[in-house]
CSV table of C-alpha atoms in Angstrom, one decimal:
chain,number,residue,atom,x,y,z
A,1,UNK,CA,147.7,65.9,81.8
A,2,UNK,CA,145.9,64.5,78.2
A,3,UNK,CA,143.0,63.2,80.4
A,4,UNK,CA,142.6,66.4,82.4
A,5,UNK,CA,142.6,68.4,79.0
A,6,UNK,CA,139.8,66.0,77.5
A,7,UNK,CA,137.9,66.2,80.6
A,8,UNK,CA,138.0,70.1,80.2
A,9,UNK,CA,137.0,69.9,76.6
A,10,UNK,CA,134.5,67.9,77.0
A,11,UNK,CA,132.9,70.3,80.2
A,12,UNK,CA,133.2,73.0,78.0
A,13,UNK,CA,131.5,71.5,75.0
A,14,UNK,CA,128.9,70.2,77.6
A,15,UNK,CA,128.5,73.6,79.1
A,16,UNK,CA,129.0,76.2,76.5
A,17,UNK,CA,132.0,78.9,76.2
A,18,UNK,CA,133.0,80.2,79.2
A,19,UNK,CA,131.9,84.1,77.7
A,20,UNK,CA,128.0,82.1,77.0
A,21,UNK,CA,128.2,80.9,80.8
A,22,UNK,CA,128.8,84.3,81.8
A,23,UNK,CA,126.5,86.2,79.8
A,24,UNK,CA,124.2,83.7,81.1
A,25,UNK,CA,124.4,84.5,84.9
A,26,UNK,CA,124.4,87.8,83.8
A,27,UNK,CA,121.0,87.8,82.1
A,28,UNK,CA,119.5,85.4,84.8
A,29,UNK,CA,120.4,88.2,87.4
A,30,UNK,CA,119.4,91.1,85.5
A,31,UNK,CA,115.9,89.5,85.6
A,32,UNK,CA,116.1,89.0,89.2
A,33,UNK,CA,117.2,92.5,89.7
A,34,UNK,CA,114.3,93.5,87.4
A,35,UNK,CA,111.7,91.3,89.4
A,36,UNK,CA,112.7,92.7,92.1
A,37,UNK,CA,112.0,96.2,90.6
A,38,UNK,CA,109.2,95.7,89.6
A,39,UNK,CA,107.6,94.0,92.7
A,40,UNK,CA,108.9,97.6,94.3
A,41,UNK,CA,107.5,99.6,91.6
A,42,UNK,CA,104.2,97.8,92.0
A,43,UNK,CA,103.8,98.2,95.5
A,44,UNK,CA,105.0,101.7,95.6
A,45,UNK,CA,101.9,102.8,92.5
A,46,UNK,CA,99.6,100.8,94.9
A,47,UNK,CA,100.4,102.6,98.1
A,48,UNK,CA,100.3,106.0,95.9
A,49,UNK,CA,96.7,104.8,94.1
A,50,UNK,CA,95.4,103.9,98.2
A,51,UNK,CA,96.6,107.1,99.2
A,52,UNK,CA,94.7,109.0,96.2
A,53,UNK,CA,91.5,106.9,97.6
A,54,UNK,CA,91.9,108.2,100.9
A,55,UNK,CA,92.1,111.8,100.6
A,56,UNK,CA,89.1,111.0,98.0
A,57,UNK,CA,87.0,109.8,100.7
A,58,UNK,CA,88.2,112.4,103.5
A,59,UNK,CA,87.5,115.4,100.9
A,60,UNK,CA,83.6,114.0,99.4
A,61,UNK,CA,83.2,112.7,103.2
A,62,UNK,CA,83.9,116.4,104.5
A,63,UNK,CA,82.0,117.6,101.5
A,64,UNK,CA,79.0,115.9,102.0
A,65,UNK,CA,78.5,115.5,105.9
A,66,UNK,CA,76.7,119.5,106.5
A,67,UNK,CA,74.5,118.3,103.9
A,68,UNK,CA,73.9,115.3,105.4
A,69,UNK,CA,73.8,116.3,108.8
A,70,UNK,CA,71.1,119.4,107.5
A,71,UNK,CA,69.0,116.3,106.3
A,72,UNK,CA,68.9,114.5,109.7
A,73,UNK,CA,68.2,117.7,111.9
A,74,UNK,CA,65.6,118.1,109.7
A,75,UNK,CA,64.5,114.5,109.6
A,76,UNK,CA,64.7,114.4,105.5
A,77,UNK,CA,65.7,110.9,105.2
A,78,UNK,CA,64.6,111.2,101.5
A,79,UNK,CA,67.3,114.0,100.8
A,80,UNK,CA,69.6,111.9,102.9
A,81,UNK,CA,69.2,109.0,100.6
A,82,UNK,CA,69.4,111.3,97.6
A,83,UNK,CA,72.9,112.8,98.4
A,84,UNK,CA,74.1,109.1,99.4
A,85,UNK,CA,73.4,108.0,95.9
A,86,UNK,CA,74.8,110.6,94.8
A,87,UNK,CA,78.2,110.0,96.4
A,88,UNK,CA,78.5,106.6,94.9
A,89,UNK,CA,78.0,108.2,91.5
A,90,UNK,CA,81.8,108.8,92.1
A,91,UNK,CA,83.5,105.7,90.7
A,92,UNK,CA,86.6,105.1,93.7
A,93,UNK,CA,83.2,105.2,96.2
A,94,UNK,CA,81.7,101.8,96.6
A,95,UNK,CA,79.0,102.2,99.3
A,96,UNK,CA,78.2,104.9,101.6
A,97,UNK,CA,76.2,104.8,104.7
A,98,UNK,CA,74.2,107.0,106.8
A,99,UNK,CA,73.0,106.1,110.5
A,100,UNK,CA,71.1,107.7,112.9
A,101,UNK,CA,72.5,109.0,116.9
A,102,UNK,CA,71.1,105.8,117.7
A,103,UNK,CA,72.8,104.0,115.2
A,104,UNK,CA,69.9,103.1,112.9
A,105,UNK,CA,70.4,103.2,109.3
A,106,UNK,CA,68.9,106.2,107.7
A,107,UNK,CA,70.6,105.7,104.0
A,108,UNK,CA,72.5,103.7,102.3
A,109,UNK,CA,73.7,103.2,98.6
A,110,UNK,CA,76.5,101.1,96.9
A,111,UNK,CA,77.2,97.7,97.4
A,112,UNK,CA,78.6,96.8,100.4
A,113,UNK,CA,82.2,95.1,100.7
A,114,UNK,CA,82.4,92.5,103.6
A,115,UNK,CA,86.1,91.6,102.7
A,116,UNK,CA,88.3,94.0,105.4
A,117,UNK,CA,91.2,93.0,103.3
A,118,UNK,CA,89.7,94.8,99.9
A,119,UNK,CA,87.8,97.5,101.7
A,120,UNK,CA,89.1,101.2,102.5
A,121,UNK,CA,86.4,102.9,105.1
A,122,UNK,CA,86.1,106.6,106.2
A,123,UNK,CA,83.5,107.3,109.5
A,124,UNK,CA,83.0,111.0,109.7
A,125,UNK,CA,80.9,112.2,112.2
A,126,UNK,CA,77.8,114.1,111.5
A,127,UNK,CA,77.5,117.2,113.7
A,128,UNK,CA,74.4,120.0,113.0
A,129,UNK,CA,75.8,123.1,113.4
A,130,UNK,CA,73.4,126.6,114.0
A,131,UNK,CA,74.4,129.6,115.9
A,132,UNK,CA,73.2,128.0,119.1
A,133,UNK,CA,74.0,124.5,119.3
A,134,UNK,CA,75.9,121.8,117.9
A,135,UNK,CA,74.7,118.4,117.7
A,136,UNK,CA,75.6,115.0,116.5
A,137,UNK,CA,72.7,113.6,114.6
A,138,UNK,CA,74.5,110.5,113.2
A,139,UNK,CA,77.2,109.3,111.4
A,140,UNK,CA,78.7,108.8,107.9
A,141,UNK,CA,80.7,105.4,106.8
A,142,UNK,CA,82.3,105.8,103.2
A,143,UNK,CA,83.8,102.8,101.7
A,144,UNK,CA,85.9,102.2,99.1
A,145,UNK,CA,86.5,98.6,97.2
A,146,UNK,CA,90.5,98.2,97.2
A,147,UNK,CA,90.3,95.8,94.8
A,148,UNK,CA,90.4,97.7,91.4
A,149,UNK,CA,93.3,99.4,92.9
A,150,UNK,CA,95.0,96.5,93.2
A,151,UNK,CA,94.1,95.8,89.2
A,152,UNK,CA,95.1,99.1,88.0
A,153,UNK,CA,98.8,98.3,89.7
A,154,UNK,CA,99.3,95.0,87.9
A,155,UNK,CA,98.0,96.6,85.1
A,156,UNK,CA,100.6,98.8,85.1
A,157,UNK,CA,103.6,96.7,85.4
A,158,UNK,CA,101.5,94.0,83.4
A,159,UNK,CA,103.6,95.6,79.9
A,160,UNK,CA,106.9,95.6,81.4
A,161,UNK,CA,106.4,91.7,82.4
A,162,UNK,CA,105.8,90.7,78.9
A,163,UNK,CA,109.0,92.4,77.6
A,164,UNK,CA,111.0,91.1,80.3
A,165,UNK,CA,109.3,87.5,79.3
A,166,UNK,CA,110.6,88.4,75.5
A,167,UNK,CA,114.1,89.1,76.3
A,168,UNK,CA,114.7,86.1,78.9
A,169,UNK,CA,112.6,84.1,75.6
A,170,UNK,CA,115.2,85.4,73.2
A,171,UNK,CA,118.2,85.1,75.4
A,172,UNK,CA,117.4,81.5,75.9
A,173,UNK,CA,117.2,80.9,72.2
């Protein structure tokens, strides 16, 4: 029984108090728990932050197609180009494209984004509308660059990582 005892004391002096082991476990799964929170939280702002970009692009993509579409029926490519530019003035627009029926490019403005993983695209169809007739003259691609969405979310949580780094620093002092 003396040897068991001593073999207990000295597991417990190797270990810690019984009380430090369990507030241990408990910290070291409250940061799990918080990890996991956050990785939720992230992906949740980011979804919300794509979503924002998308109705972005279907509203200046509605917005600017009769405009565009005026400019092709009447074979202004330069006011075509100018309202293009224009459209990547807006800061979640990275590149905006205008082609032909035939599918020739007519404008273009931004820089284009090759990755499909970091790009967000929105083809409207440009239709010239008169009491007569309706015609498609072409088609409009807007683009938008997923990656500084992606940023802005780590961003985010980016403050909330560093105190959870302080208290799992202090906890192991």
């Amino acid at each position: 029984i003396e040897a068991s005892m001593e073999s207990i004391g000295s597991n417990v002096a190797k270990r810690g108090s019984i009380s430090r082991q369990i507030a241990v476990r408990m910290a070291v799964g409250a940061v799990l728990v918080t990890l996991l929170s956050l990785s939720v939280f992230g992906l949740l702002d980011y979804r919300d932050r794509v979503q924002a970009a998308r109705n972005a692009m279907d509203e200046i993509a509605q917005s600017a197609a009769p405009g565009i579409a005026g400019s092709l029926w009447g074979f202004d490519a330069a006011q075509a180009q100018i309202i293009v530019e224009g459209l990547t003035l807006n800061p979640s627009i990275g590149h905006v494209l205008v082609l032909d029926e035939k599918g020739a490019e007519v404008a273009r403005s931004g820089r284009p984004i090759d990755d499909p993983e970091r790009r967000l695209e929105k083809r409207v169809d440009l239709v010239y509308r008169d009491p007569v007739m309706e015609s498609r003259v072409g088609e409009l691609r807007v683009v938008a660059d997923l990656w500084p969405l992606k940023v802005a979310a780590v961003a985010r949580l980016l403050p909330l990582l560093v105190a959870l780094l302080l208290v799992v620093t202090a906890l192991g002092a």
